[in-house]
XYZ file of C-alpha atoms in Angstrom:
348
model
C 0.040 0.318 0.004
C 1.378 3.295 -0.989
C -0.134 5.578 2.986
C 1.700 4.167 6.297
C -0.067 0.597 7.262
C -2.474 1.499 10.286
C -3.368 -1.138 12.950
C -6.678 -1.478 11.995
C -4.508 -2.542 8.754
C -3.177 -4.721 10.537
C -5.961 -5.587 12.818
C -7.638 -6.404 8.620
C -4.881 -8.678 7.430
C -4.767 -11.403 10.837
C -8.039 -11.702 11.113
C -8.620 -10.426 15.076
C -9.855 -6.949 16.903
C -7.635 -3.945 16.492
C -7.533 -3.999 20.221
C -6.393 -8.139 19.478
C -3.261 -6.509 18.478
C -3.479 -2.993 20.995
C -2.644 -5.870 23.298
C -0.307 -7.444 21.550
C 1.871 -4.610 21.322
C 1.967 -4.152 24.563
C 3.185 -7.730 25.219
C 0.275 -8.918 26.994
C -0.269 -12.061 25.357
C -2.928 -13.465 22.803
C -3.627 -16.416 20.605
C -2.785 -14.927 17.579
C 0.786 -13.238 18.456
C 2.734 -15.548 15.497
C -0.305 -14.691 13.022
C 0.574 -10.810 14.190
C 3.626 -10.198 14.165
C 4.243 -11.974 9.777
C 1.323 -9.081 9.670
C 3.753 -6.702 10.671
C 6.186 -7.100 9.199
C 4.348 -7.911 6.039
C 3.243 -4.085 6.166
C 6.010 -2.438 7.600
C 3.504 -1.741 10.320
C 5.178 0.659 12.772
C 2.629 1.920 16.018
C 2.949 5.528 16.601
C 4.720 7.124 19.622
C 2.854 9.665 19.739
C -1.041 7.947 19.759
C 0.056 5.526 22.196
C 1.284 8.049 24.356
C -2.032 9.749 24.292
C -4.140 6.611 25.353
C -1.778 5.194 27.677
C -0.151 7.609 29.743
C 3.288 5.957 28.604
C 6.018 7.669 26.152
C 6.803 4.621 24.059
C 10.362 5.464 25.049
C 12.959 3.726 26.749
C 16.942 4.518 27.953
C 19.809 2.594 27.566
C 22.715 4.286 29.442
C 26.051 3.367 29.319
C 29.637 4.005 30.050
C 30.721 4.828 26.410
C 28.985 4.927 23.310
C 32.282 4.610 21.513
C 33.139 1.109 22.431
C 32.154 -1.460 20.041
C 30.739 -3.431 22.770
C 27.661 -1.227 23.471
C 27.087 -0.510 19.803
C 26.889 -4.169 20.081
C 24.376 -4.266 22.785
C 22.821 -1.735 20.601
C 22.366 -3.413 17.814
C 20.632 -5.952 20.040
C 17.892 -3.714 21.744
C 16.615 -3.000 18.612
C 16.277 -6.084 17.460
C 13.743 -6.579 19.855
C 11.729 -3.409 19.529
C 12.316 -2.868 15.151
C 8.988 -4.451 16.392
C 7.154 -3.446 19.638
C 6.307 0.067 18.215
C 9.271 2.244 21.290
C 12.825 4.549 20.774
C 15.653 4.037 22.758
C 17.860 7.364 24.101
C 20.602 5.988 23.614
C 22.475 8.160 26.359
C 26.484 8.368 27.144
C 27.937 8.243 31.053
C 31.878 8.461 29.522
C 32.601 6.284 33.402
C 31.480 9.006 35.691
C 28.639 8.461 38.832
C 28.511 11.923 38.495
C 27.411 11.666 34.825
C 24.957 9.685 35.202
C 23.090 10.760 37.982
C 22.558 13.978 35.530
C 21.300 11.451 32.654
C 19.612 9.626 34.616
C 17.525 12.423 35.847
C 17.240 14.134 32.483
C 15.676 11.228 31.649
C 13.059 9.731 34.345
C 9.647 11.508 33.164
C 10.690 11.465 29.539
C 10.823 6.829 29.280
C 9.263 4.056 30.686
C 11.812 2.098 31.549
C 15.887 1.909 31.300
C 18.422 -0.723 30.756
C 22.060 0.838 32.235
C 25.472 -0.178 32.493
C 26.066 1.372 35.915
C 29.516 3.572 35.640
C 30.541 2.243 39.565
C 29.965 -1.017 41.967
C 29.224 2.253 44.717
C 26.829 3.288 42.604
C 22.942 4.879 44.131
C 21.331 5.207 40.230
C 19.535 1.684 40.386
C 18.065 2.920 43.961
C 17.370 6.200 42.576
C 15.382 4.458 39.192
C 13.838 2.119 41.599
C 12.951 4.234 44.409
C 10.685 6.667 41.126
C 9.171 3.181 40.037
C 10.901 2.994 36.132
C 11.316 0.101 35.281
C 15.135 -1.479 35.087
C 17.481 -3.717 33.945
C 20.974 -4.012 34.954
C 23.667 -4.585 31.936
C 27.226 -6.029 31.664
C 27.325 -4.815 35.990
C 26.028 -4.696 38.993
C 25.965 -2.788 41.783
C 25.686 -6.000 44.534
C 24.875 -3.377 47.406
C 21.300 -2.408 46.647
C 20.035 -5.668 44.135
C 16.087 -6.298 43.529
C 17.658 -5.902 39.649
C 16.586 -7.782 36.513
C 20.468 -8.335 35.367
C 22.526 -9.456 32.361
C 25.899 -10.083 32.700
C 28.653 -12.221 31.256
C 31.719 -14.907 32.608
C 34.476 -12.308 33.274
C 36.173 -13.967 35.987
C 35.550 -17.100 33.347
C 36.210 -14.935 30.951
C 39.669 -13.929 32.115
C 41.071 -17.414 33.578
C 40.707 -18.968 29.638
C 42.909 -16.407 28.647
C 45.476 -16.541 31.674
C 45.372 -20.736 31.415
C 46.228 -20.153 27.646
C 48.909 -18.350 28.343
C 50.680 -19.787 30.695
C 49.959 -23.416 29.068
C 52.273 -21.136 26.161
C 54.864 -20.739 28.649
C 54.679 -17.597 29.786
C 55.131 -17.736 34.206
C 56.116 -13.741 33.580
C 52.190 -12.941 31.870
C 51.284 -9.341 32.884
C 47.500 -8.459 32.589
C 46.552 -4.433 31.661
C 43.086 -4.363 34.047
C 40.388 -1.759 33.645
C 38.328 0.276 36.566
C 37.879 -2.397 39.270
C 35.287 0.002 41.007
C 33.045 -1.356 37.711
C 31.380 -5.671 38.181
C 34.128 -6.039 34.373
C 36.865 -4.721 36.219
C 37.028 -6.005 39.610
C 35.832 -9.359 38.465
C 38.602 -9.847 35.126
C 41.207 -8.885 37.564
C 40.382 -11.533 39.987
C 40.550 -14.053 37.508
C 43.554 -13.221 36.139
C 45.016 -13.291 40.079
C 43.508 -16.042 41.145
C 45.062 -18.079 38.166
C 48.421 -16.819 38.739
C 47.999 -17.832 42.134
C 46.384 -21.345 41.338
C 49.902 -22.511 39.345
C 51.821 -20.489 42.151
C 53.357 -17.735 40.784
C 52.891 -13.499 42.116
C 53.318 -11.737 39.737
C 55.305 -8.582 40.263
C 53.229 -5.142 41.497
C 54.573 -3.729 38.170
C 52.006 -7.029 36.426
C 49.081 -4.974 37.204
C 48.945 -2.328 34.917
C 44.836 -0.107 35.473
C 44.366 1.570 31.823
C 40.212 2.461 32.107
C 39.114 1.490 29.533
C 40.130 3.453 27.850
C 42.658 3.718 24.708
C 45.257 5.917 25.738
C 44.577 4.249 28.989
C 45.834 1.027 26.746
C 48.394 2.439 25.100
C 49.957 4.020 28.384
C 49.840 1.012 30.551
C 51.496 -1.144 27.807
C 54.634 1.237 27.415
C 54.880 1.188 31.157
C 54.835 -2.901 30.778
C 57.789 -2.505 27.421
C 59.722 0.184 29.886
C 60.311 -2.990 33.619
C 63.376 -3.690 33.140
C 63.012 -7.289 33.054
C 59.110 -6.812 30.963
C 56.594 -10.006 30.535
C 56.609 -12.190 28.259
C 52.655 -11.896 27.877
C 49.669 -9.423 28.615
C 45.854 -10.299 29.225
C 43.936 -7.262 28.192
C 40.701 -6.692 29.641
C 38.843 -4.963 27.467
C 38.446 -3.911 23.503
C 39.876 -0.542 23.472
C 43.083 -1.025 25.507
C 43.486 -3.663 23.184
C 43.210 -0.722 20.745
C 45.905 0.493 22.740
C 48.151 -1.672 23.944
C 48.261 -2.764 20.166
C 49.794 1.197 19.428
C 51.858 0.781 21.260
C 53.787 -2.404 21.005
C 54.067 -1.228 17.293
C 56.095 2.305 18.297
C 58.322 0.097 20.487
C 58.965 -2.339 17.893
C 58.232 -4.916 19.873
C 57.246 -8.476 17.607
C 54.241 -10.443 18.065
C 53.908 -13.235 18.924
C 57.730 -13.676 18.647
C 58.570 -10.540 21.036
C 55.035 -10.347 23.214
C 52.017 -12.969 23.272
C 48.983 -11.020 24.008
C 44.821 -11.410 24.690
C 42.080 -9.005 24.616
C 39.313 -9.659 26.018
C 35.912 -9.192 23.535
C 36.270 -10.115 19.774
C 36.114 -7.341 16.894
C 36.081 -7.298 13.156
C 39.572 -5.846 13.602
C 41.232 -8.347 15.190
C 41.389 -11.193 12.337
C 42.573 -8.782 9.450
C 45.384 -8.138 12.391
C 49.146 -9.166 11.447
C 49.080 -11.744 12.985
C 45.546 -11.898 13.843
C 44.290 -11.469 17.750
C 43.139 -13.524 20.307
C 40.560 -12.615 22.356
C 38.137 -13.917 24.744
C 35.196 -13.636 22.916
C 30.834 -13.482 23.897
C 27.287 -12.656 23.095
C 27.336 -8.853 22.624
C 24.140 -8.735 20.323
C 22.146 -11.516 22.417
C 23.138 -9.322 26.211
C 21.241 -7.028 24.445
C 18.367 -8.552 23.282
C 17.907 -10.209 26.823
C 17.919 -8.170 28.422
C 15.163 -6.255 25.790
C 13.563 -8.690 26.440
C 13.863 -8.740 30.427
C 12.869 -4.887 30.786
C 9.314 -4.781 28.211
C 8.357 -8.366 30.347
C 8.981 -5.937 33.406
C 7.281 -3.074 32.255
C 3.948 -4.792 31.233
C 4.428 -7.120 33.975
C 1.278 -7.008 36.005
C 2.528 -8.443 39.328
C 5.719 -6.284 40.091
C 6.665 -8.548 42.665
C 8.381 -11.168 41.518
C 11.110 -12.559 41.160
C 14.190 -10.846 40.485
C 16.636 -13.046 37.460
C 20.382 -12.756 37.185
C 21.325 -14.424 33.906
C 25.489 -14.718 33.079
C 25.776 -15.685 30.259
C 29.004 -18.131 28.891
C 32.574 -16.536 27.274
C 35.161 -18.329 25.252
C 37.731 -18.710 23.863
C 38.890 -17.273 19.615
C 42.107 -18.665 19.612
C 43.811 -16.727 16.749
C 47.812 -16.400 15.999
C 48.944 -13.610 18.251
C 50.450 -15.875 21.381
C 52.815 -17.973 20.745
C 56.157 -19.973 23.735
C 57.865 -17.050 25.608
C 61.669 -16.481 24.291
C 64.838 -18.729 25.528
C 65.795 -15.368 27.601
C 63.904 -11.844 28.559
C 63.831 -9.599 26.065
C 65.616 -6.731 26.812
C 63.617 -3.447 25.800
C 65.337 -0.021 25.314
C 66.720 2.607 23.321
C 68.595 -1.050 21.356
C 65.263 -2.619 20.953
C 63.572 0.518 19.254
C 62.703 0.846 16.369
C 61.875 -1.790 13.051
């Protein structure tokens, strides 16, 4: 049809009443759900947010508040969330907090009256904002990070500890007792658990890494660059490095290139989170991967369920998705003698 499809068109084509379609769009269970979804796709129907708001008193909008919109992981989360809202008519507001509790507070205060629900990746674990949302009655799902001190929220996490363990075990199996890590913020769930995974795995093998082998990169590219520079400048540098997120890995690889270190001959490296660039690097990068879009899709399903439920106090869900190691060519056995990183080694 030349004009945009209406809810009446959907109802007529599906052979149901307009009220049935309306209830389905709200998330209620209806017998003809699959048939209605097929017709919605066929007619490319999009509900009118304005009309829905007038009828229901709702805004038709959901906020997705993340610490870093430049991080490819959060871009994948948004894609996953949008795959669920593409037929339900909700609009997603994406907001960036730049890993700051204060900025997060400002963003949430601005969005409170403009959205029906929120998916939040808290900037830190000592964060009052999830409780502020609960007090305001805004359905909220936490993603990637949690705030254990408050609890009471549906949460979608990944196995941060297990992912870090798999990376470190892989390096140790290749003989790298001098394995270092570039960690993120330990005030956040991923930063804390990935560092714990590194430390515990090293300890289980009877290895106590030097204090300088734990460098902080703040989950940022420039932080990863500076941290790797510090590691490579040590008198007895590591033979392998586990980097705890994708942006820090990019920075670390830039530092390795600037110094003139060869991977994996001089240094083995594993990053956390896969990325299209990982396969085209020379050599391709070994990474800890996770189902990023699935995290976003699952968080959105959980939020819509929470927004549409008749029993607001049902038990919360805490889902932990698996990670897996993608082995490529950036890891090899350590050199027979420690490499010497200094003025003589700089340059190609």
